CSV table of C-alpha atoms and ligand atoms in Angstrom, one decimal:
chain,number,residue,atom,x,y,z
A,1,UNK,CA,-20.8,2.3,-0.6
A,2,UNK,CA,-18.2,1.6,-3.3
A,3,UNK,CA,-16.7,4.7,-4.9
A,4,UNK,CA,-16.5,5.4,-8.5
A,5,UNK,CA,-13.0,4.6,-9.8
A,6,UNK,CA,-11.2,6.4,-12.6
A,7,UNK,CA,-9.5,4.9,-15.6
A,8,UNK,CA,-6.2,5.5,-13.9
A,9,UNK,CA,-7.4,3.7,-10.8
A,10,UNK,CA,-8.5,0.7,-12.9
A,11,UNK,CA,-5.2,0.7,-14.7
A,12,UNK,CA,-3.2,0.7,-11.5
A,13,UNK,CA,-5.5,-2.0,-10.1
A,14,UNK,CA,-4.7,-4.1,-13.2
A,15,UNK,CA,-1.0,-4.0,-12.4
A,16,UNK,CA,-1.7,-5.2,-8.9
A,17,UNK,CA,-3.9,-7.9,-10.3
A,18,UNK,CA,-1.3,-9.0,-12.8
A,19,UNK,CA,1.3,-9.9,-10.1
A,20,UNK,CA,-1.2,-11.2,-7.5
A,21,UNK,CA,-0.7,-14.9,-8.7
A,22,UNK,CA,3.0,-14.6,-8.0
A,23,UNK,CA,2.5,-14.0,-4.3
A,24,UNK,CA,4.5,-16.4,-2.1
A,25,UNK,CA,1.9,-17.4,0.5
A,26,UNK,CA,2.4,-21.1,1.4
A,27,UNK,CA,1.3,-20.6,5.0
A,28,UNK,CA,-1.8,-18.4,4.9
A,29,UNK,CA,-2.7,-19.1,1.3
A,30,UNK,CA,-3.8,-15.5,1.1
A,31,UNK,CA,-2.2,-13.9,-1.9
A,32,UNK,CA,-1.8,-10.2,-2.4
A,33,UNK,CA,-0.5,-8.1,-5.3
A,34,UNK,CA,0.2,-4.4,-5.1
A,35,UNK,CA,1.2,-1.6,-7.5
A,36,UNK,CA,2.6,1.8,-6.5
A,37,UNK,CA,2.4,4.7,-8.9
A,38,UNK,CA,5.2,7.1,-8.3
A,39,UNK,CA,7.1,9.5,-10.5
A,40,UNK,CA,5.1,8.4,-13.5
A,41,UNK,CA,6.2,4.8,-13.1
A,42,UNK,CA,4.5,1.6,-11.8
A,43,UNK,CA,6.2,-0.6,-9.2
A,44,UNK,CA,4.7,-4.0,-8.4
A,45,UNK,CA,5.0,-6.2,-5.3
A,46,UNK,CA,3.5,-9.3,-3.8
A,47,UNK,CA,3.3,-10.6,-0.3
A,48,UNK,CA,6.2,-12.9,0.6
A,49,UNK,CA,5.7,-15.2,3.6
A,50,UNK,CA,8.4,-16.8,5.6
A,51,UNK,CA,8.6,-19.9,7.9
A,52,UNK,CA,9.5,-17.3,10.6
A,53,UNK,CA,6.1,-15.6,10.3
A,54,UNK,CA,7.3,-12.3,11.6
A,55,UNK,CA,9.7,-12.0,8.7
A,56,UNK,CA,6.8,-12.0,6.2
A,57,UNK,CA,6.4,-8.8,4.1
A,58,UNK,CA,3.2,-7.5,2.6
A,59,UNK,CA,2.7,-6.8,-1.1
A,60,UNK,CA,2.2,-3.0,-0.5
A,61,UNK,CA,5.5,-2.7,1.3
A,62,UNK,CA,7.3,-4.9,-1.3
A,63,UNK,CA,6.0,-2.5,-4.0
A,64,UNK,CA,7.0,0.5,-1.9
A,65,UNK,CA,10.5,-0.8,-1.5
A,66,UNK,CA,10.8,-1.2,-5.3
A,67,UNK,CA,9.7,2.4,-5.8
A,68,UNK,CA,12.1,3.8,-3.3
A,69,UNK,CA,14.9,1.6,-4.7
A,70,UNK,CA,14.2,3.3,-8.0
A,71,UNK,CA,14.6,6.7,-6.4
A,72,UNK,CA,10.9,7.7,-5.8
A,73,UNK,CA,9.8,8.9,-2.3
A,74,UNK,CA,6.6,10.7,-3.3
A,75,UNK,CA,3.8,8.2,-4.2
A,76,UNK,CA,0.6,9.2,-6.0
A,77,UNK,CA,-1.3,6.0,-5.4
A,78,UNK,CA,-1.2,2.4,-4.5
A,79,UNK,CA,-3.4,-0.4,-5.6
A,80,UNK,CA,-4.0,-3.6,-3.6
A,81,UNK,CA,-5.6,-6.9,-4.8
A,82,UNK,CA,-6.1,-9.7,-2.3
A,83,UNK,CA,-7.8,-13.1,-2.2
A,84,UNK,CA,-10.7,-11.7,-0.1
A,85,UNK,CA,-14.2,-11.4,-1.6
A,86,UNK,CA,-14.4,-7.8,-0.4
A,87,UNK,CA,-11.9,-5.2,-1.7
A,88,UNK,CA,-8.7,-5.9,0.3
A,89,UNK,CA,-7.5,-3.1,2.5
A,90,UNK,CA,-3.9,-2.6,3.5
A,91,UNK,CA,-3.0,-3.8,7.0
A,92,UNK,CA,-2.2,-1.3,9.7
A,93,UNK,CA,1.6,-1.7,9.3
A,94,UNK,CA,1.4,-1.0,5.6
A,95,UNK,CA,-0.8,2.1,6.2
A,96,UNK,CA,1.9,3.5,8.4
A,97,UNK,CA,4.6,2.5,6.0
A,98,UNK,CA,2.9,4.1,3.0
A,99,UNK,CA,2.1,7.3,5.0
A,100,UNK,CA,5.8,8.1,4.9
A,101,UNK,CA,5.6,8.6,1.2
A,102,UNK,CA,2.4,10.7,1.0
A,103,UNK,CA,-0.3,10.5,3.7
A,104,UNK,CA,-2.9,11.7,1.1
A,105,UNK,CA,-2.1,9.1,-1.6
A,106,UNK,CA,-5.0,7.3,-3.3
A,107,UNK,CA,-5.5,3.7,-2.2
A,108,UNK,CA,-7.4,1.5,-4.8
A,109,UNK,CA,-8.6,-1.8,-3.5
A,110,UNK,CA,-9.8,-5.0,-5.2
A,111,UNK,CA,-10.4,-8.6,-4.3
A,112,UNK,CA,-11.7,-11.9,-6.0
A,113,UNK,CA,-14.8,-10.3,-7.3
A,114,UNK,CA,-15.5,-7.2,-9.4
A,115,UNK,CA,-16.1,-5.1,-6.3
A,116,UNK,CA,-13.6,-2.3,-6.0
A,117,UNK,CA,-13.1,0.7,-3.7
A,118,UNK,CA,-10.9,3.7,-3.3
A,119,UNK,CA,-10.0,5.9,-0.4
A,120,UNK,CA,-7.3,8.4,0.5
A,121,UNK,CA,-4.7,6.9,2.8
A,122,UNK,CA,-5.5,9.5,5.5
A,123,UNK,CA,-9.0,8.1,5.5
A,124,UNK,CA,-7.7,4.7,6.3
A,125,UNK,CA,-5.1,6.0,8.7
A,126,UNK,CA,-6.0,9.3,10.3
A,127,UNK,CA,-3.3,11.0,12.3
A,128,UNK,CA,-0.4,8.9,10.9
A,129,UNK,CA,2.9,9.3,12.6
A,130,UNK,CA,4.9,11.3,10.1
A,131,UNK,CA,8.3,13.0,10.0
A,132,UNK,CA,6.9,16.3,11.4
A,133,UNK,CA,6.7,14.7,14.8
A,134,UNK,CA,10.4,14.1,14.8
A,135,UNK,CA,11.1,17.8,14.0
A,136,UNK,CA,9.1,19.2,16.8
A,137,UNK,CA,11.1,21.1,19.5
A,138,UNK,CA,10.5,19.4,22.9
A,139,UNK,CA,11.2,22.7,24.7
A,140,UNK,CA,14.3,21.2,26.3
A,141,UNK,CA,17.3,23.4,25.3
A,142,UNK,CA,20.1,21.1,26.4
A,143,UNK,CA,19.9,19.0,23.2
B,1,ZN,ZN1,0.5,-5.0,5.1
């Protein structure tokens, strides 16, 4: 059941939709645009594929890199628009990557149709691996 989106959700989705055509996807043909809202600013990204497939980067991570480069490490929301008919969800790697910058951020999703959806990131990725795990004392005193 699609959720009701706010005006802010729709605005962020429009920024993702704006850059979607600029995706570089000559191999899959699956274009994705993304927009991160952080520190009151919008950061856009697209997926950029590579002949060495493993070097490809997703739109969500491209947008996140732009936000971090601008000095923002606390994200409020991310919007994703893909070539799918259904609203495009972030891949698993992007869910983990985004969780670093707020596991509870809002994720707004769109596709080729008017169908849209929104979830919290921790609904898409429960129990994300976050920095708190690295801070835990392992009980071994010789460190
Ligand atoms: Zn991804």
